[in-house]
GROMACS .gro file of C-alpha atoms in nm:
model
  230
    1ARG     CA    1   5.710   0.040  11.115
    2ALA     CA    2   5.938   0.255  10.930
    3LYS     CA    3   5.843   0.630  10.954
    4LEU     CA    4   5.821   0.794  10.616
    5GLN     CA    5   6.023   1.162  10.593
    6ASN     CA    6   5.759   1.436  10.524
    7SER     CA    7   5.889   1.714  10.254
    8VAL     CA    8   5.707   2.029  10.103
    9PHE     CA    9   5.459   1.932   9.840
   10VAL     CA   10   5.559   2.097   9.503
   11GLY     CA   11   5.382   1.978   9.156
   12HIS     CA   12   5.121   2.071   8.908
   13VAL     CA   13   4.768   2.101   8.915
   14GLN     CA   14   4.590   1.809   8.743
   15GLN     CA   15   4.238   1.958   8.809
   16ALA     CA   16   4.070   2.255   8.972
   17PRO     CA   17   3.712   2.335   9.062
   18GLU     CA   18   3.522   2.527   8.819
   19GLY     CA   19   3.551   2.934   8.913
   20SER     CA   20   3.879   2.880   9.108
   21LEU     CA   21   4.195   3.103   8.975
   22LEU     CA   22   4.404   2.733   8.973
   23ARG     CA   23   4.419   2.608   8.604
   24LYS     CA   24   4.539   2.266   8.488
   25GLY     CA   25   4.928   2.248   8.453
   26MET     CA   26   4.975   2.536   8.707
   27LEU     CA   27   5.287   2.503   8.946
   28VAL     CA   28   5.199   2.498   9.330
   29THR     CA   29   5.348   2.455   9.644
   30SER     CA   30   5.167   2.379   9.942
   31LEU     CA   31   5.267   2.432  10.331
   32ARG     CA   32   5.114   2.105  10.410
   33LYS     CA   33   5.358   1.834  10.459
   34CYS     CA   34   5.341   1.499  10.253
   35PRO     CA   35   5.541   1.167  10.236
   36ILE     CA   36   5.814   1.171  10.015
   37HIS     CA   37   5.782   1.031   9.677
   38THR     CA   38   5.388   1.130   9.668
   39GLN     CA   39   5.293   1.098   9.334
   40PHE     CA   40   4.931   1.250   9.370
   41LEU     CA   41   4.745   1.475   9.624
   42ASN     CA   42   4.414   1.597   9.701
   43LEU     CA   43   4.427   1.942   9.852
   44PRO     CA   44   4.205   2.246   9.900
   45VAL     CA   45   4.254   2.516   9.670
   46ASP     CA   46   4.321   2.753   9.975
   47ALA     CA   47   4.599   2.551  10.072
   48LEU     CA   48   4.833   2.606   9.741
   49ILE     CA   49   5.008   2.862   9.630
   50PRO     CA   50   5.087   2.908   9.250
   51ILE     CA   51   5.428   2.969   9.176
   52PRO     CA   52   5.568   3.163   8.885
   53TYR     CA   53   5.805   2.967   8.624
   54ARG     CA   54   5.964   3.296   8.607
   55MET     CA   55   6.024   3.564   8.895
   56ASP     CA   56   6.099   3.892   8.760
   57THR     CA   57   6.232   4.180   9.004
   58GLY     CA   58   5.889   4.342   9.002
   59GLU     CA   59   5.710   4.025   9.117
   60ALA     CA   60   5.990   3.986   9.379
   61ALA     CA   61   5.960   4.325   9.495
   62ALA     CA   62   5.561   4.269   9.552
   63VAL     CA   63   5.628   3.976   9.769
   64VAL     CA   64   5.843   4.160   9.982
   65SER     CA   65   5.589   4.452   9.984
   66THR     CA   66   5.281   4.192  10.046
   67PHE     CA   67   5.381   3.872  10.200
   68THR     CA   68   5.654   3.990  10.453
   69PRO     CA   69   5.447   4.263  10.614
   70ALA     CA   70   5.143   4.026  10.632
   71MET     CA   71   5.343   3.788  10.813
   72GLY     CA   72   5.436   4.039  11.061
   73MET     CA   73   5.118   4.174  11.128
   74LEU     CA   74   4.971   3.842  11.167
   75PHE     CA   75   5.169   3.752  11.457
   76HIS     CA   76   5.258   4.130  11.574
   77GLY     CA   77   5.137   4.180  11.983
   78ARG     CA   78   5.176   3.818  12.069
   79GLU     CA   79   5.314   3.716  12.370
   80ASP     CA   80   5.547   3.480  12.197
   81ARG     CA   81   5.742   3.702  11.969
   82ASN     CA   82   5.873   3.388  11.754
   83GLN     CA   83   5.692   3.372  11.407
   84ARG     CA   84   5.587   3.017  11.349
   85PHE     CA   85   5.346   2.978  11.089
   86SER     CA   86   5.165   2.625  10.990
   87ASP     CA   87   4.854   2.519  10.882
   88SER     CA   88   4.746   2.525  11.207
   89SER     CA   89   4.886   2.800  11.338
   90LEU     CA   90   4.563   3.024  11.345
   91LYS     CA   91   4.304   2.708  11.350
   92GLY     CA   92   3.949   2.838  11.447
   93MET     CA   93   3.996   3.198  11.433
   94ASP     CA   94   3.757   3.445  11.325
   95ILE     CA   95   3.979   3.695  11.142
   96LEU     CA   96   3.891   4.055  11.021
   97VAL     CA   97   4.084   4.211  10.767
   98THR     CA   98   3.984   4.602  10.656
   99GLY     CA   99   4.163   4.750  10.320
  100GLY     CA  100   3.999   4.467  10.096
  101GLY     CA  101   4.084   4.468   9.736
  102SER     CA  102   4.468   4.601   9.802
  103ASP     CA  103   4.713   4.372   9.746
  104GLU     CA  104   4.842   4.382  10.103
  105ALA     CA  105   4.512   4.281  10.227
  106ASP     CA  106   4.482   3.999   9.996
  107ALA     CA  107   4.823   3.888  10.076
  108LEU     CA  108   4.710   3.881  10.467
  109VAL     CA  109   4.360   3.648  10.366
  110HIS     CA  110   4.574   3.435  10.161
  111LEU     CA  111   4.781   3.338  10.462
  112ALA     CA  112   4.527   3.371  10.716
  113LEU     CA  113   4.338   3.118  10.523
  114LEU     CA  114   4.691   2.871  10.471
  115GLY     CA  115   4.697   2.925  10.880
  116GLY     CA  116   4.355   2.767  10.930
  117ALA     CA  117   4.155   3.028  11.009
  118ASN     CA  118   3.761   2.966  11.084
  119ARG     CA  119   3.654   3.272  10.922
  120VAL     CA  120   3.808   3.569  10.756
  121PHE     CA  121   3.587   3.908  10.712
  122VAL     CA  122   3.698   4.140  10.439
  123LEU     CA  123   3.574   4.477  10.463
  124GLN     CA  124   3.630   4.685  10.131
  125SER     CA  125   3.452   4.997  10.021
  126LYS     CA  126   3.353   4.877   9.670
  127LEU     CA  127   3.212   4.513   9.680
  128SER     CA  128   3.206   4.526   9.346
  129VAL     CA  129   3.579   4.521   9.290
  130ALA     CA  130   3.672   4.119   9.266
  131THR     CA  131   3.920   3.970   9.498
  132SER     CA  132   4.142   3.678   9.461
  133HIS     CA  133   3.945   3.499   9.754
  134ALA     CA  134   3.622   3.615   9.697
  135HIS     CA  135   3.547   3.230   9.598
  136SER     CA  136   3.650   3.091   9.899
  137VAL     CA  137   3.364   2.960  10.109
  138ARG     CA  138   3.556   3.095  10.429
  139VAL     CA  139   3.588   3.467  10.336
  140GLU     CA  140   3.277   3.678  10.358
  141LEU     CA  141   3.314   3.997  10.177
  142VAL     CA  142   3.171   4.270  10.367
  143SER     CA  143   3.110   4.710  10.320
  144ASP     CA  144   3.338   4.898  10.557
  145ASN     CA  145   3.055   5.103  10.657
  146PRO     CA  146   3.024   5.018  11.008
  147GLU     CA  147   2.619   5.069  10.978
  148GLU     CA  148   2.632   4.786  10.763
  149TRP     CA  149   2.818   4.551  10.964
  150SER     CA  150   2.555   4.382  11.165
  151PRO     CA  151   2.391   4.158  10.931
  152PHE     CA  152   2.711   3.982  10.807
  153ILE     CA  153   2.951   3.994  11.117
  154ASP     CA  154   2.727   3.801  11.407
  155ARG     CA  155   3.059   3.730  11.632
  156LEU     CA  156   3.323   3.880  11.831
  157MET     CA  157   3.691   3.883  11.610
  158ASP     CA  158   3.982   3.708  11.746
  159LEU     CA  159   4.221   3.917  11.532
  160ILE     CA  160   4.169   4.267  11.334
  161ILE     CA  161   4.412   4.365  11.084
  162ASP     CA  162   4.334   4.706  11.025
  163PHE     CA  163   4.513   4.871  10.698
  164GLU     CA  164   4.317   5.170  10.745
  165TYR     CA  165   4.358   5.323  11.074
  166PRO     CA  166   4.263   5.522  11.210
  167LYS     CA  167   3.909   5.509  10.969
  168ASN     CA  168   3.636   5.335  11.202
  169PHE     CA  169   3.898   5.254  11.448
  170GLU     CA  170   3.580   5.279  11.721
  171ALA     CA  171   3.351   5.042  11.569
  172LEU     CA  172   3.633   4.764  11.498
  173TYR     CA  173   3.743   4.819  11.897
  174GLY     CA  174   3.363   4.718  11.940
  175ILE     CA  175   3.382   4.405  11.735
  176LEU     CA  176   3.683   4.276  11.898
  177LYS     CA  177   3.735   3.977  12.146
  178SER     CA  178   3.854   4.090  12.522
  179THR     CA  179   4.105   3.817  12.425
  180GLY     CA  180   4.206   3.917  12.092
  181ARG     CA  181   4.418   4.142  11.926
  182LEU     CA  182   4.385   4.461  11.702
  183VAL     CA  183   4.682   4.538  11.482
  184CYS     CA  184   4.667   4.854  11.313
  185ARG     CA  185   4.911   4.958  11.016
  186LYS     CA  186   5.097   5.290  11.100
  187PRO     CA  187   4.902   5.557  10.872
  188GLN     CA  188   5.117   5.695  10.584
  189ALA     CA  189   5.126   6.052  10.678
  190LYS     CA  190   5.251   6.288  10.473
  191GLY     CA  191   5.336   6.688  10.520
  192PHE     CA  192   5.522   6.913  10.748
  193LEU     CA  193   5.322   6.784  11.036
  194ALA     CA  194   5.357   6.396  10.923
  195PRO     CA  195   5.598   6.305  11.261
  196LEU     CA  196   5.341   6.494  11.483
  197LYS     CA  197   5.056   6.294  11.323
  198ALA     CA  198   5.212   5.999  11.378
  199TRP     CA  199   5.318   6.005  11.745
  200TRP     CA  200   4.941   6.129  11.837
  201ASP     CA  201   4.833   5.820  11.643
  202GLU     CA  202   5.016   5.571  11.834
  203LEU     CA  203   4.971   5.777  12.195
  204CYS     CA  204   4.598   5.721  12.082
  205LEU     CA  205   4.617   5.360  12.126
  206LEU     CA  206   4.773   5.374  12.467
  207ARG     CA  207   4.389   5.358  12.603
  208TYR     CA  208   4.327   5.002  12.436
  209PRO     CA  209   4.526   4.727  12.585
  210ASN     CA  210   4.439   4.497  12.312
  211ALA     CA  211   4.556   4.724  12.007
  212CYS     CA  212   4.916   4.800  11.884
  213ILE     CA  213   5.069   4.974  11.572
  214TYR     CA  214   5.251   4.803  11.343
  215ASP     CA  215   5.499   4.992  11.123
  216ILE     CA  216   5.558   4.820  10.826
  217ASP     CA  217   5.870   5.033  10.683
  218ASP     CA  218   6.062   5.010  10.982
  219GLN     CA  219   5.980   4.658  10.990
  220ILE     CA  220   6.118   4.586  10.642
  221GLU     CA  221   6.423   4.794  10.698
  222ASN     CA  222   6.569   4.728  11.037
  223GLU     CA  223   6.415   4.344  11.133
  224HIS     CA  224   6.497   4.018  10.978
  225ALA     CA  225   6.257   3.806  11.200
  226GLU     CA  226   6.312   3.430  11.125
  227MET     CA  227   5.982   3.262  11.010
  228VAL     CA  228   5.963   2.885  11.111
  229VAL     CA  229   5.747   2.716  10.856
  230ARG     CA  230   5.659   2.364  10.982
   0.00000   0.00000   0.00000
């Protein structure tokens, strides 16, 4: 039996569920591989990425400032430093993301869903603010007030991505599995004492073996990590 070659799918939406952000005729791609010459595929909304027909410099810059850091934070702190992403690289994981409603958090939630995460809890200050993933059954929007977490977060997290460190850090660390990772975005400190504060924030994490700082600006400027999609 001849083995069919696989290819990345790119095509137009023919039908989308009600309430989805996808519309008929929209150009989309999926990280899921399919046999070549495939004409029709039935794929979940979470597995599809809309492709703009015309991408200007602003949209290109948005990709660099959102999806590139999101990919880096998902894999930061792992023993295996190679960044390999597939639709099963995060399979079964329970992930929590702070800073819900921001472009960076939305990008990370999108990648987490594509990577096969079991559940994604999104902490945000205003639950009335709509997010692009609110329709997904695997996404739970939760208030960022620790006193209101318990009715919604009934499990320990495999991965926590914290865009608001050091806010509520102790509470976040308390719901992390002993084998999990807590990746904190380096605070965007300003002013004369900013370097000292940044140094202190990183020093404080030394007491927590499963927590680490991710410097987005430094990663974008100095690292050109190879992302292998398979």
